[in-house]
Amino acid sequence: MALAAVPVAADEIWVTNEKDDTISVIDIDTLAVTRTIPTGDRPRGITFSHDHSVVYICASDSDAVQVMDPDTGEILHDLPSGEDPEQFALHPDNRHLYIANEDDAITTVVDTETRHVVRQINVGIEPEGMAVSPDGTIAITTSETTNMAHWIDTATGDLIANTLVDSRPRHAEFVKDGAELWVSSEIGGSITVFDVATKAEKAKITFELPRILPSLIQPVGFEFSEGDSHAFVALGPSNHVAVVDADTYEVEDYILVGRRVWHMAFNADRSLLFTTNGVSGDVTVIDVADREAIKSIPVGRFPWGAAFRPTD
């Protein structure tokens, strides 16, 4: 007797819904929500461990980082996080979380194995964005009110530089094997590109859309295509994603998506990009090659963060 084939689980996109206190899990094959998982209060930042065995969630109004089993949806335990955790970055050692605490003007470093705070680092007012360099030597915190990127030596916890950016920095990423740091400024309407070796500003990227007020063009999250050749930038209440040549820093295209696009995640081969649209309560699926939206997926209220999960 032939054995019945076992269905192969599809890869997933996990989306935090900050006003529903839930996560929506999207099946990448069917482009439909397959699970809705309860979380703590106001989930925002989300990231998986490097082996995808657990998922970390910033439950901002619960003042905790929650650790969840992605197979069962069970919250295994909370990590101490400081007040109002919003975004975080996992060190390449897969052990230390760098957490931006918006209300406390600090960056908290938590050991995920011992579940203890390793150190707390004073940074600027209203820290939000977090990034760790690929070699693990530098962490970045962006502060919304101080309008700076704070450079942290991960070995000592010392601030080694503070560099100005435009108003209300939101998101930071190391790209090109750690040679560049990109920081988005929501109210400033720009992305600042730094040379990591010198910490000097290398380029400034700005955006312009016809018939849309400049005040509505607010860069927040961004993700890079295969080989870091292009950046896809969420432009907030302008309801568009910009496509930027990462070598020339020129804007090549704009893609219309849902209302108040905030963060994004790619699928495994980066052929599809999933954007969280807070006000319209949905996720837009973008065909990266064609640079066009191909589907809108309803999720919970005010989707905020997104993360990719392979299931094989």
Short mmCIF file of C-alpha atoms in Angstrom, two decimals:
data_model
loop_
_atom_site.label_atom_id
_atom_site.label_comp_id
_atom_site.label_asym_id
_atom_site.label_seq_id
_atom_site.Cartn_x
_atom_site.Cartn_y
_atom_site.Cartn_z
CA MET A 1 0.00 0.00 0.00
CA ALA A 2 1.38 3.39 -0.96
CA LEU A 3 1.83 5.84 1.88
CA ALA A 4 -0.10 9.08 1.72
CA ALA A 5 2.04 12.09 0.95
CA VAL A 6 2.72 14.33 3.90
CA PRO A 7 1.85 17.95 3.12
CA VAL A 8 4.87 20.20 2.99
CA ALA A 9 4.50 23.27 5.18
CA ALA A 10 4.92 26.55 3.35
CA ASP A 11 7.21 29.32 4.51
CA GLU A 12 5.54 32.09 6.47
CA ILE A 13 5.49 35.83 7.13
CA TRP A 14 4.74 36.80 10.72
CA VAL A 15 3.02 40.17 11.29
CA THR A 16 2.49 41.95 14.62
CA ASN A 17 -0.85 43.74 15.05
CA GLU A 18 -0.28 46.44 17.64
CA LYS A 19 -3.96 47.27 18.34
CA ASP A 20 -5.22 43.67 18.42
CA ASP A 21 -2.39 42.25 20.56
CA THR A 22 -1.96 39.44 18.05
CA ILE A 23 0.29 38.03 15.36
CA SER A 24 -1.08 37.13 11.94
CA VAL A 25 0.77 34.26 10.24
CA ILE A 26 0.68 34.38 6.42
CA ASP A 27 1.24 31.27 4.30
CA ILE A 28 3.54 32.39 1.47
CA ASP A 29 2.20 29.76 -0.96
CA THR A 30 -1.48 30.64 -0.56
CA LEU A 31 -0.97 34.29 0.45
CA ALA A 32 -3.59 33.84 3.18
CA VAL A 33 -3.60 34.13 6.96
CA THR A 34 -3.51 30.65 8.49
CA ARG A 35 -3.12 31.49 12.18
CA THR A 36 -3.84 34.35 14.56
CA ILE A 37 -1.80 34.13 17.76
CA PRO A 38 -2.39 36.20 20.93
CA THR A 39 0.54 38.15 22.39
CA GLY A 40 1.18 40.67 25.15
CA ASP A 41 0.06 44.27 24.90
CA ARG A 42 0.92 46.25 21.76
CA PRO A 43 3.29 43.95 19.88
CA ARG A 44 5.63 45.84 17.55
CA GLY A 45 9.17 44.63 16.85
CA ILE A 46 9.50 40.96 15.87
CA THR A 47 12.50 38.79 15.01
CA PHE A 48 13.39 35.12 14.95
CA SER A 49 16.41 33.43 16.45
CA HIS A 50 18.97 32.57 13.78
CA ASP A 51 17.80 28.95 13.72
CA HIS A 52 14.13 30.05 13.76
CA SER A 53 13.43 27.86 16.79
CA VAL A 54 11.92 30.77 18.76
CA VAL A 55 10.45 34.13 17.90
CA TYR A 56 11.05 37.31 19.94
CA ILE A 57 8.26 39.89 20.21
CA CYS A 58 8.43 43.41 21.65
CA ALA A 59 5.23 43.60 23.72
CA SER A 60 5.67 47.33 24.22
CA ASP A 61 2.85 48.06 26.67
CA SER A 62 3.65 44.91 28.65
CA ASP A 63 7.24 46.18 29.08
CA ALA A 64 8.55 42.78 28.01
CA VAL A 65 10.16 40.88 25.18
CA GLN A 66 8.18 37.69 24.81
CA VAL A 67 9.75 34.44 23.64
CA MET A 68 7.37 32.23 21.66
CA ASP A 69 7.46 28.73 20.23
CA PRO A 70 6.54 29.36 16.58
CA ASP A 71 5.17 25.85 16.08
CA THR A 72 2.65 25.97 18.92
CA GLY A 73 2.23 29.73 19.41
CA GLU A 74 2.91 29.22 23.13
CA ILE A 75 4.69 32.03 24.97
CA LEU A 76 7.56 30.24 26.67
CA HIS A 77 8.69 33.10 28.90
CA ASP A 78 9.30 36.83 29.01
CA LEU A 79 12.70 38.49 28.92
CA PRO A 80 13.49 41.61 30.97
CA SER A 81 13.52 44.44 28.49
CA GLY A 82 13.27 47.80 30.19
CA GLU A 83 10.25 50.03 29.67
CA ASP A 84 8.41 50.26 26.36
CA PRO A 85 10.59 48.08 24.11
CA GLU A 86 9.90 48.95 20.49
CA GLN A 87 12.58 47.50 18.24
CA PHE A 88 15.53 45.20 18.80
CA ALA A 89 18.36 43.47 17.01
CA LEU A 90 19.79 40.02 17.66
CA HIS A 91 23.58 39.80 17.83
CA PRO A 92 25.26 37.35 15.41
CA ASP A 93 26.05 35.19 18.47
CA ASN A 94 22.29 34.33 18.53
CA ARG A 95 22.32 35.07 22.25
CA HIS A 96 22.30 38.80 22.99
CA LEU A 97 19.34 41.03 22.19
CA TYR A 98 19.89 44.78 21.85
CA ILE A 99 16.63 46.50 22.75
CA ALA A 100 15.61 50.14 22.29
CA ASN A 101 13.62 51.39 25.33
CA GLU A 102 11.70 54.41 24.11
CA ASP A 103 10.54 55.73 27.49
CA ASP A 104 13.84 55.30 29.33
CA ALA A 105 16.38 56.68 26.80
CA ILE A 106 18.45 53.53 27.16
CA THR A 107 19.52 50.51 25.16
CA THR A 108 19.10 47.28 27.12
CA VAL A 109 21.26 44.24 26.34
CA VAL A 110 19.67 40.94 27.40
CA ASP A 111 21.26 37.51 27.49
CA THR A 112 18.53 35.26 26.06
CA GLU A 113 20.05 32.14 27.64
CA THR A 114 20.38 33.36 31.23
CA ARG A 115 17.38 35.73 30.80
CA HIS A 116 19.29 38.49 32.57
CA VAL A 117 20.10 42.06 31.63
CA VAL A 118 23.79 42.24 30.74
CA ARG A 119 23.98 46.04 30.62
CA GLN A 120 21.97 49.19 30.05
CA ILE A 121 23.47 51.96 27.93
CA ASN A 122 22.37 55.59 28.07
CA VAL A 123 21.51 56.92 24.62
CA GLY A 124 19.44 59.80 23.23
CA ILE A 125 15.82 60.67 23.90
CA GLU A 126 13.20 58.23 22.57
CA PRO A 127 15.42 55.49 21.17
CA GLU A 128 13.73 53.42 18.48
CA GLY A 129 15.84 51.81 15.76
CA MET A 130 18.37 49.05 16.50
CA ALA A 131 20.99 47.34 14.36
CA VAL A 132 24.05 45.18 14.95
CA SER A 133 26.91 44.96 12.45
CA PRO A 134 27.45 41.62 10.68
CA ASP A 135 30.70 41.05 12.59
CA GLY A 136 28.95 41.84 15.88
CA THR A 137 31.36 44.58 16.96
CA ILE A 138 29.04 47.61 16.65
CA ALA A 139 25.45 48.18 17.71
CA ILE A 140 23.42 51.18 16.58
CA THR A 141 20.56 52.86 18.42
CA THR A 142 18.65 55.70 16.79
CA SER A 143 16.96 58.31 18.99
CA GLU A 144 13.85 60.01 17.65
CA THR A 145 14.06 63.25 19.63
CA THR A 146 17.85 63.66 19.77
CA ASN A 147 18.02 62.93 16.01
CA MET A 148 21.14 60.83 16.26
CA ALA A 149 22.55 57.42 15.51
CA HIS A 150 24.46 56.22 18.56
CA TRP A 151 27.39 53.87 17.86
CA ILE A 152 28.01 51.31 20.62
CA ASP A 153 31.08 49.11 21.08
CA THR A 154 29.45 45.75 21.84
CA ALA A 155 32.51 44.47 23.71
CA THR A 156 32.54 47.29 26.28
CA GLY A 157 29.08 48.86 25.98
CA ASP A 158 30.71 52.26 25.44
CA LEU A 159 29.35 54.89 23.08
CA ILE A 160 32.06 55.42 20.49
CA ALA A 161 30.30 58.00 18.31
CA ASN A 162 27.09 60.00 17.96
CA THR A 163 26.18 61.08 14.44
CA LEU A 164 23.42 63.49 13.47
CA VAL A 165 20.64 62.49 11.09
CA ASP A 166 17.46 64.24 10.01
CA SER A 167 14.38 64.57 12.20
CA ARG A 168 12.92 61.50 13.92
CA PRO A 169 15.12 58.59 12.89
CA ARG A 170 13.24 55.31 12.82
CA HIS A 171 15.09 52.37 11.31
CA ALA A 172 18.74 51.40 10.89
CA GLU A 173 20.47 48.65 8.89
CA PHE A 174 24.05 47.65 8.15
CA VAL A 175 24.38 46.75 4.45
CA LYS A 176 27.04 45.74 1.92
CA ASP A 177 28.70 43.32 4.38
CA GLY A 178 28.73 45.99 7.04
CA ALA A 179 30.48 48.67 5.00
CA GLU A 180 27.50 51.06 5.13
CA LEU A 181 24.90 52.05 7.71
CA TRP A 182 21.51 53.35 6.49
CA VAL A 183 19.22 55.32 8.82
CA SER A 184 15.71 56.47 7.90
CA SER A 185 14.31 59.76 9.23
CA GLU A 186 10.52 59.82 9.32
CA ILE A 187 9.86 63.55 9.70
CA GLY A 188 13.03 64.56 7.89
CA GLY A 189 11.84 62.59 4.86
CA SER A 190 15.25 61.11 4.15
CA ILE A 191 17.69 58.25 4.53
CA THR A 192 21.24 59.02 5.64
CA VAL A 193 23.98 56.67 4.45
CA PHE A 194 27.15 56.41 6.57
CA ASP A 195 30.55 54.96 5.78
CA VAL A 196 31.04 52.60 8.73
CA ALA A 197 34.83 52.78 8.69
CA THR A 198 34.89 56.58 9.08
CA LYS A 199 31.38 57.10 10.53
CA ALA A 200 31.05 59.98 8.09
CA GLU A 201 27.92 60.75 6.09
CA LYS A 202 28.29 59.33 2.59
CA ALA A 203 24.95 60.16 0.97
CA LYS A 204 21.49 61.55 1.64
CA ILE A 205 18.47 60.04 -0.11
CA THR A 206 15.25 62.05 -0.42
CA PHE A 207 11.89 61.26 -1.97
CA GLU A 208 9.30 63.10 -4.04
CA LEU A 209 5.88 61.94 -5.20
CA PRO A 210 3.57 63.91 -7.52
CA ARG A 211 0.37 65.21 -5.92
CA ILE A 212 1.45 64.06 -2.44
CA LEU A 213 2.44 66.57 0.23
CA PRO A 214 6.10 66.29 1.27
CA SER A 215 4.96 66.09 4.90
CA LEU A 216 3.25 62.78 4.11
CA ILE A 217 6.40 61.20 2.65
CA GLN A 218 7.83 59.61 5.78
CA PRO A 219 10.53 56.92 5.39
CA VAL A 220 10.33 54.26 8.09
CA GLY A 221 11.28 50.62 7.49
CA PHE A 222 13.40 49.41 4.56
CA GLU A 223 14.72 46.12 3.23
CA PHE A 224 17.33 45.19 0.64
CA SER A 225 17.00 42.98 -2.41
CA GLU A 226 19.35 40.12 -3.23
CA GLY A 227 22.97 41.30 -3.21
CA ASP A 228 22.00 44.62 -1.59
CA SER A 229 21.50 46.09 -5.06
CA HIS A 230 18.24 47.90 -4.26
CA ALA A 231 16.52 49.20 -1.17
CA PHE A 232 12.75 49.09 -0.79
CA VAL A 233 11.68 51.91 1.53
CA ALA A 234 8.31 52.21 3.29
CA LEU A 235 7.12 55.81 3.03
CA GLY A 236 4.46 55.82 5.76
CA PRO A 237 1.27 57.85 5.13
CA SER A 238 2.20 58.52 1.50
CA ASN A 239 1.10 54.88 0.97
CA HIS A 240 4.04 54.09 -1.30
CA VAL A 241 7.23 52.03 -1.24
CA ALA A 242 10.25 53.61 -2.93
CA VAL A 243 12.80 51.56 -4.89
CA VAL A 244 16.33 52.94 -4.51
CA ASP A 245 19.49 51.94 -6.37
CA ALA A 246 21.80 51.14 -3.45
CA ASP A 247 24.95 52.05 -5.41
CA THR A 248 23.91 55.37 -6.94
CA TYR A 249 21.40 56.26 -4.17
CA GLU A 250 18.91 57.32 -6.85
CA VAL A 251 15.20 56.63 -6.48
CA GLU A 252 14.11 54.52 -9.45
CA ASP A 253 10.46 53.79 -8.76
CA TYR A 254 7.48 54.10 -6.41
CA ILE A 255 4.96 51.34 -5.72
CA LEU A 256 1.45 52.07 -4.42
CA VAL A 257 0.54 49.89 -1.41
CA GLY A 258 -1.88 50.11 1.55
CA ARG A 259 -2.39 52.99 3.96
CA ARG A 260 0.48 53.98 6.27
CA VAL A 261 3.07 51.44 5.17
CA TRP A 262 5.50 50.83 8.02
CA HIS A 263 7.75 47.73 7.87
CA MET A 264 8.46 44.88 5.45
CA ALA A 265 9.80 41.35 5.06
CA PHE A 266 10.96 39.32 2.05
CA ASN A 267 10.29 35.68 1.28
CA ALA A 268 13.26 33.28 1.03
CA ASP A 269 14.47 34.19 -2.47
CA ARG A 270 13.42 37.84 -2.15
CA SER A 271 11.05 37.59 -5.09
CA LEU A 272 8.13 38.77 -2.95
CA LEU A 273 8.02 41.62 -0.47
CA PHE A 274 5.34 41.88 2.23
CA THR A 275 4.51 45.34 3.64
CA THR A 276 2.59 46.13 6.83
CA ASN A 277 -0.03 48.83 6.28
CA GLY A 278 -1.24 50.11 9.64
CA VAL A 279 -4.27 52.22 8.82
CA SER A 280 -5.75 49.89 6.19
CA GLY A 281 -5.09 46.83 8.39
CA ASP A 282 -3.57 44.73 5.64
CA VAL A 283 -0.37 43.44 4.09
CA THR A 284 0.52 44.27 0.49
CA VAL A 285 2.41 41.64 -1.51
CA ILE A 286 4.87 43.13 -4.02
CA ASP A 287 6.30 41.26 -6.99
CA VAL A 288 9.90 42.45 -6.74
CA ALA A 289 10.88 41.78 -10.37
CA ASP A 290 7.86 43.64 -11.77
CA ARG A 291 7.81 46.21 -8.97
CA GLU A 292 4.07 46.04 -8.58
CA ALA A 293 1.58 45.13 -5.88
CA ILE A 294 -0.15 41.83 -6.66
CA LYS A 295 -2.31 41.18 -3.60
CA SER A 296 -3.66 42.70 -0.40
CA ILE A 297 -4.05 40.38 2.61
CA PRO A 298 -6.29 41.50 5.51
CA VAL A 299 -4.65 40.99 8.92
CA GLY A 300 -5.34 42.54 12.34
CA ARG A 301 -5.65 46.15 13.42
CA PHE A 302 -2.59 48.30 12.82
CA PRO A 303 -0.04 45.78 11.56
CA TRP A 304 3.43 47.01 12.53
CA GLY A 305 6.34 44.58 12.23
CA ALA A 306 7.05 41.67 9.88
CA ALA A 307 9.45 38.73 9.89
CA PHE A 308 10.12 35.78 7.59
CA ARG A 309 10.01 32.18 8.87
CA PRO A 310 11.20 29.20 6.80
CA THR A 311 9.42 25.99 7.72
CA ASP A 312 11.62 23.30 6.16
#
